[in-house]
Structure formats: C-alpha cells, structure tokens
PDB file of C-alpha atoms in Angstrom:
ATOM      1  CA  UNK A   1     -21.456  64.492  -7.875  1.00 80.00           C
ATOM      2  CA  UNK A   2     -18.859  62.482  -6.977  1.00 82.00           C
ATOM      3  CA  UNK A   3     -15.385  62.773  -8.085  1.00 81.00           C
ATOM      4  CA  UNK A   4     -11.689  61.264  -7.169  1.00 82.00           C
ATOM      5  CA  UNK A   5      -8.602  59.548  -9.032  1.00 83.00           C
ATOM      6  CA  UNK A   6      -9.352  56.573 -11.321  1.00 84.00           C
ATOM      7  CA  UNK A   7      -9.615  53.296  -9.436  1.00 84.00           C
ATOM      8  CA  UNK A   8     -10.864  53.983  -6.242  1.00 86.00           C
ATOM      9  CA  UNK A   9     -14.289  52.420  -6.600  1.00 86.00           C
ATOM     10  CA  UNK A  10     -16.461  55.498  -7.409  1.00 88.00           C
ATOM     11  CA  UNK A  11     -18.083  53.722 -10.088  1.00 87.00           C
ATOM     12  CA  UNK A  12     -18.977  50.520  -8.048  1.00 88.00           C
ATOM     13  CA  UNK A  13     -20.119  52.454  -4.753  1.00 92.00           C
ATOM     14  CA  UNK A  14     -22.393  54.411  -6.588  1.00 91.00           C
ATOM     15  CA  UNK A  15     -23.711  51.516  -8.801  1.00 93.00           C
ATOM     16  CA  UNK A  16     -24.669  49.742  -5.402  1.00 94.00           C
ATOM     17  CA  UNK A  17     -26.409  52.431  -4.036  1.00 95.00           C
ATOM     18  CA  UNK A  18     -28.538  53.138  -7.025  1.00 95.00           C
ATOM     19  CA  UNK A  19     -29.084  49.209  -7.419  1.00 95.00           C
ATOM     20  CA  UNK A  20     -30.029  49.220  -3.617  1.00 96.00           C
ATOM     21  CA  UNK A  21     -32.792  52.182  -4.281  1.00 96.00           C
ATOM     22  CA  UNK A  22     -33.934  50.613  -7.167  1.00 96.00           C
ATOM     23  CA  UNK A  23     -34.643  47.283  -5.865  1.00 95.00           C
ATOM     24  CA  UNK A  24     -36.534  48.972  -2.795  1.00 96.00           C
ATOM     25  CA  UNK A  25     -39.202  49.900  -5.624  1.00 96.00           C
ATOM     26  CA  UNK A  26     -37.702  53.780  -6.045  1.00 97.00           C
ATOM     27  CA  UNK A  27     -36.329  55.337  -8.650  1.00 97.00           C
ATOM     28  CA  UNK A  28     -32.744  56.423  -9.949  1.00 96.00           C
ATOM     29  CA  UNK A  29     -31.218  58.603 -11.997  1.00 94.00           C
ATOM     30  CA  UNK A  30     -27.512  58.135 -12.703  1.00 92.00           C
ATOM     31  CA  UNK A  31     -25.647  60.543 -14.627  1.00 91.00           C
ATOM     32  CA  UNK A  32     -22.369  58.939 -15.373  1.00 88.00           C
ATOM     33  CA  UNK A  33     -19.455  61.069 -16.943  1.00 86.00           C
ATOM     34  CA  UNK A  34     -17.217  57.813 -17.656  1.00 86.00           C
ATOM     35  CA  UNK A  35     -18.859  54.728 -18.742  1.00 88.00           C
ATOM     36  CA  UNK A  36     -21.659  54.080 -21.453  1.00 89.00           C
ATOM     37  CA  UNK A  37     -24.845  52.091 -20.438  1.00 90.00           C
ATOM     38  CA  UNK A  38     -23.254  49.342 -21.803  1.00 91.00           C
ATOM     39  CA  UNK A  39     -20.525  49.160 -19.307  1.00 92.00           C
ATOM     40  CA  UNK A  40     -22.732  50.107 -16.749  1.00 93.00           C
ATOM     41  CA  UNK A  41     -25.551  47.249 -17.368  1.00 93.00           C
ATOM     42  CA  UNK A  42     -22.064  44.671 -17.535  1.00 94.00           C
ATOM     43  CA  UNK A  43     -21.158  45.854 -13.964  1.00 93.00           C
ATOM     44  CA  UNK A  44     -24.916  45.812 -12.803  1.00 94.00           C
ATOM     45  CA  UNK A  45     -24.694  41.895 -14.136  1.00 95.00           C
ATOM     46  CA  UNK A  46     -21.726  41.414 -12.340  1.00 94.00           C
ATOM     47  CA  UNK A  47     -22.616  42.814  -9.212  1.00 94.00           C
ATOM     48  CA  UNK A  48     -25.670  40.718  -8.906  1.00 94.00           C
ATOM     49  CA  UNK A  49     -23.983  37.499 -10.205  1.00 95.00           C
ATOM     50  CA  UNK A  50     -21.485  37.736  -7.596  1.00 94.00           C
ATOM     51  CA  UNK A  51     -24.121  38.434  -5.075  1.00 94.00           C
ATOM     52  CA  UNK A  52     -25.642  35.110  -6.053  1.00 94.00           C
ATOM     53  CA  UNK A  53     -22.600  33.098  -7.198  1.00 93.00           C
ATOM     54  CA  UNK A  54     -19.961  34.056  -4.733  1.00 93.00           C
ATOM     55  CA  UNK A  55     -16.535  33.131  -5.548  1.00 93.00           C
ATOM     56  CA  UNK A  56     -17.970  30.906  -8.425  1.00 93.00           C
ATOM     57  CA  UNK A  57     -19.738  33.820 -10.199  1.00 93.00           C
ATOM     58  CA  UNK A  58     -18.969  35.085 -13.705  1.00 91.00           C
ATOM     59  CA  UNK A  59     -16.484  38.094 -13.108  1.00 91.00           C
ATOM     60  CA  UNK A  60     -16.759  40.933 -15.108  1.00 92.00           C
ATOM     61  CA  UNK A  61     -14.274  40.018 -18.269  1.00 93.00           C
ATOM     62  CA  UNK A  62     -16.425  36.688 -18.804  1.00 91.00           C
ATOM     63  CA  UNK A  63     -19.592  38.973 -18.630  1.00 92.00           C
ATOM     64  CA  UNK A  64     -18.759  41.697 -21.240  1.00 92.00           C
ATOM     65  CA  UNK A  65     -17.324  38.628 -23.559  1.00 90.00           C
ATOM     66  CA  UNK A  66     -20.890  37.118 -23.126  1.00 88.00           C
ATOM     67  CA  UNK A  67     -22.547  40.604 -23.905  1.00 87.00           C
ATOM     68  CA  UNK A  68     -19.959  41.302 -26.916  1.00 86.00           C
ATOM     69  CA  UNK A  69     -20.591  37.435 -28.060  1.00 79.00           C
ATOM     70  CA  UNK A  70     -21.469  37.442 -31.893  1.00 69.00           C
ATOM     71  CA  UNK A  71     -21.477  33.467 -32.026  1.00 65.00           C
ATOM     72  CA  UNK A  72     -24.079  33.311 -34.756  1.00 56.00           C
ATOM     73  CA  UNK A  73     -26.099  30.597 -32.803  1.00 68.00           C
ATOM     74  CA  UNK A  74     -29.063  33.612 -32.222  1.00 75.00           C
ATOM     75  CA  UNK A  75     -28.823  32.307 -28.276  1.00 82.00           C
ATOM     76  CA  UNK A  76     -30.054  35.023 -25.977  1.00 85.00           C
ATOM     77  CA  UNK A  77     -27.969  36.862 -23.432  1.00 86.00           C
ATOM     78  CA  UNK A  78     -29.338  34.204 -21.014  1.00 89.00           C
ATOM     79  CA  UNK A  79     -28.539  31.561 -22.653  1.00 88.00           C
ATOM     80  CA  UNK A  80     -25.366  32.488 -22.758  1.00 87.00           C
ATOM     81  CA  UNK A  81     -25.167  32.940 -19.358  1.00 89.00           C
ATOM     82  CA  UNK A  82     -26.827  29.926 -18.309  1.00 89.00           C
ATOM     83  CA  UNK A  83     -23.484  27.773 -18.066  1.00 89.00           C
ATOM     84  CA  UNK A  84     -22.334  29.965 -15.290  1.00 91.00           C
ATOM     85  CA  UNK A  85     -22.990  30.350 -11.575  1.00 92.00           C
ATOM     86  CA  UNK A  86     -25.235  33.265 -10.872  1.00 93.00           C
ATOM     87  CA  UNK A  87     -24.978  34.602 -14.453  1.00 92.00           C
ATOM     88  CA  UNK A  88     -28.274  34.069 -15.832  1.00 92.00           C
ATOM     89  CA  UNK A  89     -30.294  34.564 -12.394  1.00 95.00           C
ATOM     90  CA  UNK A  90     -28.024  37.858 -12.154  1.00 95.00           C
ATOM     91  CA  UNK A  91     -29.783  39.197 -15.496  1.00 93.00           C
ATOM     92  CA  UNK A  92     -33.206  38.564 -14.522  1.00 95.00           C
ATOM     93  CA  UNK A  93     -32.563  40.343 -11.419  1.00 95.00           C
ATOM     94  CA  UNK A  94     -31.291  43.070 -13.137  1.00 95.00           C
ATOM     95  CA  UNK A  95     -34.446  43.300 -15.433  1.00 94.00           C
ATOM     96  CA  UNK A  96     -36.806  43.344 -12.317  1.00 95.00           C
ATOM     97  CA  UNK A  97     -35.449  46.975 -11.694  1.00 95.00           C
ATOM     98  CA  UNK A  98     -34.394  48.195 -14.705  1.00 94.00           C
ATOM     99  CA  UNK A  99     -37.460  50.240 -15.484  1.00 95.00           C
ATOM    100  CA  UNK A 100     -36.402  52.327 -11.944  1.00 96.00           C
ATOM    101  CA  UNK A 101     -32.967  52.727 -12.699  1.00 95.00           C
ATOM    102  CA  UNK A 102     -31.837  54.771 -15.355  1.00 93.00           C
ATOM    103  CA  UNK A 103     -28.382  55.528 -16.996  1.00 91.00           C
ATOM    104  CA  UNK A 104     -27.424  58.602 -18.407  1.00 90.00           C
ATOM    105  CA  UNK A 105     -24.228  58.632 -20.208  1.00 89.00           C
ATOM    106  CA  UNK A 106     -23.013  62.650 -19.718  1.00 85.00           C
ATOM    107  CA  UNK A 107     -20.677  64.725 -20.474  1.00 82.00           C
ATOM    108  CA  UNK A 108     -19.066  68.063 -19.700  1.00 70.00           C
TER     109      UNK A 108
END
C-alpha cells in the first residue's frame, strides 16, 4: 500500500513499476483507489510515448483528448494517434503487455 500527499508522483511511480514487471512477462494486479482504468491507460500510453518520442511525444492532455474524441470518422485510436511522435507505437506497446497488467478500481 502506497500513500502520500497529492501530486507527489505515487501513481506515476507505481505505473512504472507495474509496467516494467509486465514487460518482463510477469503478471501484475494493481489496485487503485484514486483513478479509474481509462485514466490509468491514458497514463500508460503517455509514459510509453514519452519513452519513444521524448520531448516530441504527445503529452497526457493530447492523449486524453484522443481517447475522448468523438469525431464521427470511425477512426481507431491508433489512427488518431498516427500524427504524433510515438503515440501509435506507444499504444501497440501497451497492447503487448496489457494481458499481464490488470488495473482494478478499488474503494475503501
């Protein structure tokens, strides 16, 4: 159980740990009391995009907007991220380990 003040990086750090374990082929079960699964997925894609594209990668706000887009064009998430540096690739990387990283929205 990890706790602390808001904004200290608890979620970011734990997602990095969980991601690294899942990428090594081991299963991870993450109980989150603060964020829902979509928010955690957006953060994971942003993390992977940052590792791929560095400063040119789409930020979390751009990725969130892509997830929430209702452009009516029927484009997939990958297609909507294709014009970003590392965005579509990040989504594919997350897909590779998604069966080993389970995020559960928990409550007290």
